[in-house]
């Protein structure tokens, strides 16, 4: 009954979509507006560098996606998004997901992890990232529109995973 982090499988997609959609529907953390079904989830999660689930006895409680933050000359910096089932929030799973994503990003050759839009009112995420050594490198005033239509600030966070490469 140990928590396991593993790459997603086809039979995980319905649970992954359900958990992802919970965050989307809350309208206070993810930029997406539209939810996804299993077919869209299959395509979306397959397009990532890594889509990882957190499971206990094959029951999915959370997930993350990892991919380059940008293309070409910026592809050495990763980006990630995390989703935790509402039934598992407040138990430390978010921290475990972030920690696993940092380890996997380093294994995949990324030298940093950047979050482009951490909503300022998402105090749990802001606290978690700062506690885990991320640096808030900037704030985009009104960079996020919440579920009520109000504009909120969005923070950019960065954490170096290894020394910057000298040459490519």
Short mmCIF file of C-alpha atoms in Angstrom, two decimals:
data_model
loop_
_atom_site.label_atom_id
_atom_site.label_comp_id
_atom_site.label_asym_id
_atom_site.label_seq_id
_atom_site.Cartn_x
_atom_site.Cartn_y
_atom_site.Cartn_z
CA UNK A 1 0.00 0.00 0.00
CA UNK A 2 2.86 2.39 -0.68
CA UNK A 3 2.53 5.49 -2.79
CA UNK A 4 3.95 4.81 -6.23
CA UNK A 5 4.97 7.31 -8.90
CA UNK A 6 4.90 5.83 -12.39
CA UNK A 7 4.35 6.82 -16.01
CA UNK A 8 0.69 6.86 -16.90
CA UNK A 9 -1.00 3.95 -18.64
CA UNK A 10 -4.02 3.73 -20.90
CA UNK A 11 -6.22 2.49 -18.06
CA UNK A 12 -5.31 5.58 -15.98
CA UNK A 13 -6.73 8.08 -18.47
CA UNK A 14 -10.28 8.31 -17.09
CA UNK A 15 -8.99 9.00 -13.56
CA UNK A 16 -6.36 11.41 -14.85
CA UNK A 17 -8.98 13.37 -16.80
CA UNK A 18 -11.30 13.43 -13.77
CA UNK A 19 -8.58 14.79 -11.47
CA UNK A 20 -7.30 17.29 -14.06
CA UNK A 21 -10.86 18.45 -14.71
CA UNK A 22 -11.45 19.06 -10.99
CA UNK A 23 -8.66 21.64 -11.06
CA UNK A 24 -9.84 23.17 -14.34
CA UNK A 25 -13.43 23.44 -13.09
CA UNK A 26 -12.34 25.11 -9.84
CA UNK A 27 -11.04 27.97 -11.98
CA UNK A 28 -8.42 29.12 -9.50
CA UNK A 29 -5.15 27.50 -10.61
CA UNK A 30 -5.01 26.16 -14.19
CA UNK A 31 -5.25 28.42 -17.26
CA UNK A 32 -7.46 25.94 -19.12
CA UNK A 33 -11.16 26.68 -19.34
CA UNK A 34 -12.39 23.52 -21.06
CA UNK A 35 -12.42 20.10 -19.46
CA UNK A 36 -11.33 17.01 -21.36
CA UNK A 37 -12.70 13.56 -22.01
CA UNK A 38 -10.68 10.38 -22.26
CA UNK A 39 -9.83 10.85 -25.95
CA UNK A 40 -8.55 14.37 -25.36
CA UNK A 41 -6.71 13.18 -22.25
CA UNK A 42 -5.01 10.43 -24.25
CA UNK A 43 -3.70 12.98 -26.76
CA UNK A 44 -2.81 15.63 -24.15
CA UNK A 45 -0.91 13.35 -21.77
CA UNK A 46 0.87 11.52 -24.60
CA UNK A 47 2.16 14.87 -25.93
CA UNK A 48 4.11 15.58 -22.72
CA UNK A 49 7.73 14.64 -22.10
CA UNK A 50 6.44 12.76 -19.08
CA UNK A 51 2.99 12.23 -17.60
CA UNK A 52 3.27 10.65 -14.16
CA UNK A 53 0.60 9.41 -11.79
CA UNK A 54 0.72 9.00 -8.02
CA UNK A 55 -1.10 5.81 -7.12
CA UNK A 56 -1.75 3.50 -4.20
CA UNK A 57 -2.71 0.01 -5.35
CA UNK A 58 -3.45 1.43 -8.82
CA UNK A 59 -5.90 4.03 -7.43
CA UNK A 60 -4.82 7.41 -8.82
CA UNK A 61 -4.65 10.29 -6.33
CA UNK A 62 -2.63 12.81 -8.31
CA UNK A 63 -0.54 13.42 -11.38
CA UNK A 64 1.89 15.77 -13.03
CA UNK A 65 2.99 16.60 -16.53
CA UNK A 66 6.54 17.60 -17.46
CA UNK A 67 7.65 19.17 -20.73
CA UNK A 68 9.96 21.87 -22.08
CA UNK A 69 8.88 25.33 -21.02
CA UNK A 70 9.54 26.56 -24.54
CA UNK A 71 11.06 25.39 -27.82
CA UNK A 72 14.52 25.41 -29.38
CA UNK A 73 16.99 27.58 -27.51
CA UNK A 74 14.80 27.54 -24.39
CA UNK A 75 13.97 23.82 -24.34
CA UNK A 76 16.52 23.01 -21.61
CA UNK A 77 14.19 24.55 -19.01
CA UNK A 78 11.22 22.41 -18.02
CA UNK A 79 7.69 23.29 -17.04
CA UNK A 80 5.31 21.18 -14.99
CA UNK A 81 1.72 21.16 -13.82
CA UNK A 82 0.31 19.22 -10.87
CA UNK A 83 -3.18 17.98 -10.06
CA UNK A 84 -4.25 16.32 -6.82
CA UNK A 85 -7.65 14.68 -6.36
CA UNK A 86 -9.82 16.74 -4.02
CA UNK A 87 -10.07 13.74 -1.69
CA UNK A 88 -6.27 13.68 -1.26
CA UNK A 89 -5.52 17.38 -0.77
CA UNK A 90 -3.74 18.53 2.36
CA UNK A 91 -1.91 15.23 2.85
CA UNK A 92 1.46 16.22 1.37
CA UNK A 93 0.91 14.67 -2.05
CA UNK A 94 1.59 17.97 -3.82
CA UNK A 95 5.05 18.17 -2.27
CA UNK A 96 5.76 14.56 -3.25
CA UNK A 97 4.63 15.23 -6.83
CA UNK A 98 6.87 18.30 -7.10
CA UNK A 99 9.84 16.39 -5.64
CA UNK A 100 9.38 13.53 -8.08
CA UNK A 101 9.06 15.95 -11.00
CA UNK A 102 12.31 17.67 -10.00
CA UNK A 103 14.13 14.34 -9.97
CA UNK A 104 12.62 13.28 -13.29
CA UNK A 105 13.35 16.65 -14.91
CA UNK A 106 17.02 16.34 -13.93
CA UNK A 107 17.09 12.76 -15.30
CA UNK A 108 15.58 13.99 -18.56
CA UNK A 109 18.43 16.53 -18.91
CA UNK A 110 16.58 19.72 -17.99
CA UNK A 111 18.69 22.14 -16.00
CA UNK A 112 15.83 24.13 -14.52
CA UNK A 113 12.11 24.05 -13.80
CA UNK A 114 9.95 27.11 -14.36
CA UNK A 115 6.33 27.81 -13.50
CA UNK A 116 4.86 30.56 -15.68
CA UNK A 117 1.64 31.38 -13.87
CA UNK A 118 1.26 30.50 -10.20
CA UNK A 119 -1.88 32.33 -9.13
CA UNK A 120 -1.08 34.67 -6.23
CA UNK A 121 -4.17 33.60 -4.26
CA UNK A 122 -3.04 29.95 -4.48
CA UNK A 123 -1.21 30.39 -1.19
CA UNK A 124 -0.58 26.66 -0.72
CA UNK A 125 1.30 26.44 -4.04
CA UNK A 126 3.22 29.68 -3.42
CA UNK A 127 4.27 28.46 0.04
CA UNK A 128 5.18 25.00 -1.27
CA UNK A 129 7.36 26.29 -4.11
CA UNK A 130 9.16 28.79 -1.88
CA UNK A 131 9.66 26.12 0.78
CA UNK A 132 11.15 23.79 -1.84
CA UNK A 133 13.72 26.35 -2.94
CA UNK A 134 12.05 27.91 -5.97
CA UNK A 135 12.73 31.60 -6.53
CA UNK A 136 9.91 33.96 -7.40
CA UNK A 137 11.44 35.77 -10.35
CA UNK A 138 8.54 38.01 -11.21
CA UNK A 139 4.86 38.78 -11.06
CA UNK A 140 2.51 39.42 -13.93
CA UNK A 141 -0.11 41.90 -12.68
CA UNK A 142 -3.56 40.61 -13.58
CA UNK A 143 -2.02 37.66 -15.43
CA UNK A 144 -4.79 35.20 -14.48
CA UNK A 145 -8.57 35.47 -14.75
CA UNK A 146 -10.26 33.41 -12.04
CA UNK A 147 -13.63 31.62 -12.16
CA UNK A 148 -15.41 34.81 -11.06
CA UNK A 149 -13.89 36.81 -13.92
CA UNK A 150 -11.58 38.75 -11.60
CA UNK A 151 -7.99 39.46 -12.60
CA UNK A 152 -5.36 38.09 -10.24
CA UNK A 153 -1.60 38.38 -10.21
CA UNK A 154 0.39 35.41 -11.48
CA UNK A 155 3.89 34.66 -10.21
CA UNK A 156 6.75 33.13 -12.17
CA UNK A 157 8.90 30.68 -10.21
CA UNK A 158 12.20 29.05 -11.14
CA UNK A 159 14.49 26.43 -9.63
CA UNK A 160 17.87 25.44 -11.00
CA UNK A 161 18.38 21.69 -11.14
CA UNK A 162 22.05 21.71 -12.11
CA UNK A 163 24.65 24.14 -13.27
CA UNK A 164 23.89 25.91 -16.46
CA UNK A 165 25.54 24.35 -19.52
CA UNK A 166 28.55 26.27 -20.85
CA UNK A 167 28.19 25.06 -24.43
CA UNK A 168 25.62 23.13 -26.28
#
